[in-house]
Amino acid sequence: MTKKDAFRDDKDISFWDGIARSELRIKKCNACGIVLSPGALFCSECWSGELTAIKASGRGMVHSFVVYHRAFSENETPPYNVAIIALEEGPRIVSVVDGSDRLQVGNIVEAVWLSTPAQCPALRFAVVDDTGRKKEN
């Protein structure tokens, strides 16, 4: 496994293929219709293995967050926010959130895509202001 692929998990190819196209892909159960987080191998409600990858809106709300004052990744410069984001479709994911040094639980966020040298696009989120625009840092 190369450094480029260090976080890629072959259990959910649809998620990583979506990332390569700057799309956030999540799973939906064909049996009961519940929407699941990326990486789900079966439905947590009805236990069906019949899941379909769908494109998420990329919008959500900050459920919880931490501020890292120490770099745990060579890709980040402290301080930076890492949040649990409740997507509009229902599931929660963890991601870095840019755009606010005063991040709060309940902030509306939207997916943004960063280009990184020799890597596929990187998924992050940015805080959206009351007018629906992403806040600048």
PDB file of N, CA and C in Angstrom, residues 18-70:
ATOM      1  N   GLY A  18     -16.133   7.827  -5.383  1.00  0.00           N
ATOM      2  CA  GLY A  18     -16.810   9.117  -5.280  1.00  0.00           C
ATOM      3  C   GLY A  18     -15.846  10.225  -4.886  1.00  0.00           C
ATOM      4  N   ILE A  19     -14.986   9.953  -3.920  1.00  0.00           N
ATOM      5  CA  ILE A  19     -13.984  10.937  -3.497  1.00  0.00           C
ATOM      6  C   ILE A  19     -13.123  11.351  -4.691  1.00  0.00           C
ATOM      7  N   ALA A  20     -12.717  10.388  -5.510  1.00  0.00           N
ATOM      8  CA  ALA A  20     -11.893  10.686  -6.684  1.00  0.00           C
ATOM      9  C   ALA A  20     -12.616  11.606  -7.665  1.00  0.00           C
ATOM     10  N   ARG A  21     -13.964  11.596  -7.629  1.00  0.00           N
ATOM     11  CA  ARG A  21     -14.771  12.455  -8.514  1.00  0.00           C
ATOM     12  C   ARG A  21     -15.327  13.670  -7.764  1.00  0.00           C
ATOM     13  N   SER A  22     -14.814  13.938  -6.556  1.00  0.00           N
ATOM     14  CA  SER A  22     -15.296  15.040  -5.712  1.00  0.00           C
ATOM     15  C   SER A  22     -16.780  14.901  -5.402  1.00  0.00           C
ATOM     16  N   GLU A  23     -17.188  13.666  -5.076  1.00  0.00           N
ATOM     17  CA  GLU A  23     -18.557  13.369  -4.674  1.00  0.00           C
ATOM     18  C   GLU A  23     -18.535  12.637  -3.339  1.00  0.00           C
ATOM     19  N   LEU A  24     -19.499  12.956  -2.490  1.00  0.00           N
ATOM     20  CA  LEU A  24     -19.655  12.240  -1.225  1.00  0.00           C
ATOM     21  C   LEU A  24     -20.690  11.151  -1.442  1.00  0.00           C
ATOM     22  N   ARG A  25     -20.262   9.890  -1.401  1.00  0.00           N
ATOM     23  CA  ARG A  25     -21.145   8.737  -1.638  1.00  0.00           C
ATOM     24  C   ARG A  25     -21.422   8.037  -0.310  1.00  0.00           C
ATOM     25  N   ILE A  26     -22.700   7.761  -0.044  1.00  0.00           N
ATOM     26  CA  ILE A  26     -23.117   7.029   1.146  1.00  0.00           C
ATOM     27  C   ILE A  26     -23.983   5.862   0.695  1.00  0.00           C
ATOM     28  N   LYS A  27     -24.432   5.040   1.628  1.00  0.00           N
ATOM     29  CA  LYS A  27     -25.198   3.838   1.283  1.00  0.00           C
ATOM     30  C   LYS A  27     -26.666   3.988   1.664  1.00  0.00           C
ATOM     31  N   LYS A  28     -27.532   3.378   0.874  1.00  0.00           N
ATOM     32  CA  LYS A  28     -28.970   3.333   1.161  1.00  0.00           C
ATOM     33  C   LYS A  28     -29.413   1.886   1.068  1.00  0.00           C
ATOM     34  N   CYS A  29     -30.202   1.442   2.057  1.00  0.00           N
ATOM     35  CA  CYS A  29     -30.703   0.071   2.080  1.00  0.00           C
ATOM     36  C   CYS A  29     -31.852  -0.065   1.082  1.00  0.00           C
ATOM     37  N   ASN A  30     -31.744  -1.049   0.190  1.00  0.00           N
ATOM     38  CA  ASN A  30     -32.800  -1.303  -0.795  1.00  0.00           C
ATOM     39  C   ASN A  30     -34.050  -1.898  -0.152  1.00  0.00           C
ATOM     40  N   ALA A  31     -33.899  -2.551   1.001  1.00  0.00           N
ATOM     41  CA  ALA A  31     -35.028  -3.221   1.649  1.00  0.00           C
ATOM     42  C   ALA A  31     -35.884  -2.264   2.477  1.00  0.00           C
ATOM     43  N   CYS A  32     -35.245  -1.446   3.328  1.00  0.00           N
ATOM     44  CA  CYS A  32     -36.029  -0.588   4.228  1.00  0.00           C
ATOM     45  C   CYS A  32     -35.868   0.907   3.960  1.00  0.00           C
ATOM     46  N   GLY A  33     -34.896   1.276   3.122  1.00  0.00           N
ATOM     47  CA  GLY A  33     -34.737   2.672   2.729  1.00  0.00           C
ATOM     48  C   GLY A  33     -33.893   3.536   3.639  1.00  0.00           C
ATOM     49  N   ILE A  34     -33.375   2.988   4.747  1.00  0.00           N
ATOM     50  CA  ILE A  34     -32.555   3.788   5.650  1.00  0.00           C
ATOM     51  C   ILE A  34     -31.244   4.149   4.947  1.00  0.00           C
ATOM     52  N   VAL A  35     -30.734   5.351   5.247  1.00  0.00           N
ATOM     53  CA  VAL A  35     -29.468   5.805   4.687  1.00  0.00           C
ATOM     54  C   VAL A  35     -28.383   5.560   5.726  1.00  0.00           C
ATOM     55  N   LEU A  36     -27.273   4.984   5.278  1.00  0.00           N
ATOM     56  CA  LEU A  36     -26.196   4.545   6.168  1.00  0.00           C
ATOM     57  C   LEU A  36     -24.898   5.276   5.865  1.00  0.00           C
ATOM     58  N   SER A  37     -23.988   5.243   6.802  1.00  0.00           N
ATOM     59  CA  SER A  37     -22.679   5.868   6.627  1.00  0.00           C
ATOM     60  C   SER A  37     -21.851   5.128   5.589  1.00  0.00           C
ATOM     61  N   PRO A  38     -20.854   5.820   5.004  1.00  0.00           N
ATOM     62  CA  PRO A  38     -19.930   5.122   4.113  1.00  0.00           C
ATOM     63  C   PRO A  38     -19.285   3.951   4.859  1.00  0.00           C
ATOM     64  N   GLY A  39     -19.029   2.897   4.154  1.00  0.00           N
ATOM     65  CA  GLY A  39     -18.389   1.737   4.767  1.00  0.00           C
ATOM     66  C   GLY A  39     -19.346   0.687   5.278  1.00  0.00           C
ATOM     67  N   ALA A  40     -20.638   0.996   5.322  1.00  0.00           N
ATOM     68  CA  ALA A  40     -21.620   0.012   5.804  1.00  0.00           C
ATOM     69  C   ALA A  40     -21.640  -1.188   4.861  1.00  0.00           C
ATOM     70  N   LEU A  41     -21.601  -2.376   5.436  1.00  0.00           N
ATOM     71  CA  LEU A  41     -21.634  -3.600   4.641  1.00  0.00           C
ATOM     72  C   LEU A  41     -23.011  -4.248   4.662  1.00  0.00           C
ATOM     73  N   PHE A  42     -23.843  -3.848   5.648  1.00  0.00           N
ATOM     74  CA  PHE A  42     -25.210  -4.345   5.754  1.00  0.00           C
ATOM     75  C   PHE A  42     -26.024  -3.285   6.491  1.00  0.00           C
ATOM     76  N   CYS A  43     -27.334  -3.381   6.405  1.00  0.00           N
ATOM     77  CA  CYS A  43     -28.230  -2.419   7.040  1.00  0.00           C
ATOM     78  C   CYS A  43     -28.284  -2.670   8.548  1.00  0.00           C
ATOM     79  N   SER A  44     -28.103  -1.624   9.314  1.00  0.00           N
ATOM     80  CA  SER A  44     -28.144  -1.742  10.772  1.00  0.00           C
ATOM     81  C   SER A  44     -29.575  -1.835  11.300  1.00  0.00           C
ATOM     82  N   GLU A  45     -30.567  -1.589  10.457  1.00  0.00           N
ATOM     83  CA  GLU A  45     -31.970  -1.676  10.871  1.00  0.00           C
ATOM     84  C   GLU A  45     -32.569  -3.044  10.560  1.00  0.00           C
ATOM     85  N   CYS A  46     -32.441  -3.488   9.299  1.00  0.00           N
ATOM     86  CA  CYS A  46     -33.106  -4.736   8.889  1.00  0.00           C
ATOM     87  C   CYS A  46     -32.120  -5.858   8.554  1.00  0.00           C
ATOM     88  N   TRP A  47     -30.832  -5.571   8.635  1.00  0.00           N
ATOM     89  CA  TRP A  47     -29.762  -6.534   8.403  1.00  0.00           C
ATOM     90  C   TRP A  47     -29.617  -6.977   6.943  1.00  0.00           C
ATOM     91  N   SER A  48     -30.277  -6.294   6.034  1.00  0.00           N
ATOM     92  CA  SER A  48     -30.155  -6.620   4.617  1.00  0.00           C
ATOM     93  C   SER A  48     -28.766  -6.244   4.115  1.00  0.00           C
ATOM     94  N   GLY A  49     -28.257  -7.047   3.207  1.00  0.00           N
ATOM     95  CA  GLY A  49     -26.974  -6.751   2.569  1.00  0.00           C
ATOM     96  C   GLY A  49     -27.150  -6.065   1.230  1.00  0.00           C
ATOM     97  N   GLU A  50     -28.399  -5.771   0.873  1.00  0.00           N
ATOM     98  CA  GLU A  50     -28.701  -5.136  -0.408  1.00  0.00           C
ATOM     99  C   GLU A  50     -28.630  -3.616  -0.261  1.00  0.00           C
ATOM    100  N   LEU A  51     -27.438  -3.068  -0.456  1.00  0.00           N
ATOM    101  CA  LEU A  51     -27.213  -1.639  -0.304  1.00  0.00           C
ATOM    102  C   LEU A  51     -26.831  -1.027  -1.645  1.00  0.00           C
ATOM    103  N   THR A  52     -27.232   0.216  -1.840  1.00  0.00           N
ATOM    104  CA  THR A  52     -26.896   0.951  -3.050  1.00  0.00           C
ATOM    105  C   THR A  52     -26.156   2.222  -2.657  1.00  0.00           C
ATOM    106  N   ALA A  53     -25.093   2.547  -3.373  1.00  0.00           N
ATOM    107  CA  ALA A  53     -24.373   3.797  -3.136  1.00  0.00           C
ATOM    108  C   ALA A  53     -25.159   4.939  -3.757  1.00  0.00           C
ATOM    109  N   ILE A  54     -25.363   6.008  -2.981  1.00  0.00           N
ATOM    110  CA  ILE A  54     -26.046   7.191  -3.490  1.00  0.00           C
ATOM    111  C   ILE A  54     -25.165   8.417  -3.263  1.00  0.00           C
ATOM    112  N   LYS A  55     -25.394   9.449  -4.045  1.00  0.00           N
ATOM    113  CA  LYS A  55     -24.653  10.693  -3.883  1.00  0.00           C
ATOM    114  C   LYS A  55     -25.337  11.534  -2.810  1.00  0.00           C
ATOM    115  N   ALA A  56     -24.579  11.919  -1.794  1.00  0.00           N
ATOM    116  CA  ALA A  56     -25.115  12.757  -0.718  1.00  0.00           C
ATOM    117  C   ALA A  56     -25.080  14.225  -1.139  1.00  0.00           C
ATOM    118  N   SER A  57     -25.880  15.034  -0.469  1.00  0.00           N
ATOM    119  CA  SER A  57     -25.938  16.468  -0.769  1.00  0.00           C
ATOM    120  C   SER A  57     -24.635  17.172  -0.412  1.00  0.00           C
ATOM    121  N   GLY A  58     -23.921  16.631   0.577  1.00  0.00           N
ATOM    122  CA  GLY A  58     -22.702  17.287   1.039  1.00  0.00           C
ATOM    123  C   GLY A  58     -22.967  18.329   2.114  1.00  0.00           C
ATOM    124  N   ARG A  59     -24.215  18.455   2.542  1.00  0.00           N
ATOM    125  CA  ARG A  59     -24.564  19.414   3.593  1.00  0.00           C
ATOM    126  C   ARG A  59     -24.888  18.661   4.884  1.00  0.00           C
ATOM    127  N   GLY A  60     -24.618  19.323   5.994  1.00  0.00           N
ATOM    128  CA  GLY A  60     -24.917  18.721   7.281  1.00  0.00           C
ATOM    129  C   GLY A  60     -24.803  19.720   8.406  1.00  0.00           C
ATOM    130  N   MET A  61     -24.823  19.201   9.632  1.00  0.00           N
ATOM    131  CA  MET A  61     -24.755  20.037  10.814  1.00  0.00           C
ATOM    132  C   MET A  61     -23.716  19.460  11.773  1.00  0.00           C
ATOM    133  N   VAL A  62     -22.965  20.336  12.421  1.00  0.00           N
ATOM    134  CA  VAL A  62     -21.961  19.902  13.390  1.00  0.00           C
ATOM    135  C   VAL A  62     -22.680  19.329  14.608  1.00  0.00           C
ATOM    136  N   HIS A  63     -22.405  18.052  14.885  1.00  0.00           N
ATOM    137  CA  HIS A  63     -22.994  17.365  16.032  1.00  0.00           C
ATOM    138  C   HIS A  63     -22.078  17.490  17.253  1.00  0.00           C
ATOM    139  N   SER A  64     -20.788  17.418  17.015  1.00  0.00           N
ATOM    140  CA  SER A  64     -19.775  17.502  18.060  1.00  0.00           C
ATOM    141  C   SER A  64     -18.451  17.814  17.389  1.00  0.00           C
ATOM    142  N   PHE A  65     -17.491  18.341  18.135  1.00  0.00           N
ATOM    143  CA  PHE A  65     -16.189  18.621  17.531  1.00  0.00           C
ATOM    144  C   PHE A  65     -15.100  18.734  18.584  1.00  0.00           C
ATOM    145  N   VAL A  66     -13.879  18.654  18.119  1.00  0.00           N
ATOM    146  CA  VAL A  66     -12.703  18.902  18.947  1.00  0.00           C
ATOM    147  C   VAL A  66     -11.782  19.830  18.167  1.00  0.00           C
ATOM    148  N   VAL A  67     -10.945  20.558  18.900  1.00  0.00           N
ATOM    149  CA  VAL A  67      -9.933  21.402  18.274  1.00  0.00           C
ATOM    150  C   VAL A  67      -8.583  20.788  18.606  1.00  0.00           C
ATOM    151  N   TYR A  68      -7.870  20.389  17.565  1.00  0.00           N
ATOM    152  CA  TYR A  68      -6.539  19.825  17.758  1.00  0.00           C
ATOM    153  C   TYR A  68      -5.519  20.960  17.804  1.00  0.00           C
ATOM    154  N   HIS A  69      -4.725  20.967  18.865  1.00  0.00           N
ATOM    155  CA  HIS A  69      -3.663  21.960  19.007  1.00  0.00           C
ATOM    156  C   HIS A  69      -2.303  21.332  18.738  1.00  0.00           C
ATOM    157  N   ARG A  70      -2.341  20.097  18.338  1.00  0.00           N
ATOM    158  CA  ARG A  70      -1.133  19.348  17.997  1.00  0.00           C
ATOM    159  C   ARG A  70      -1.432  18.593  16.705  1.00  0.00           C
TER     160      ARG A  70
END
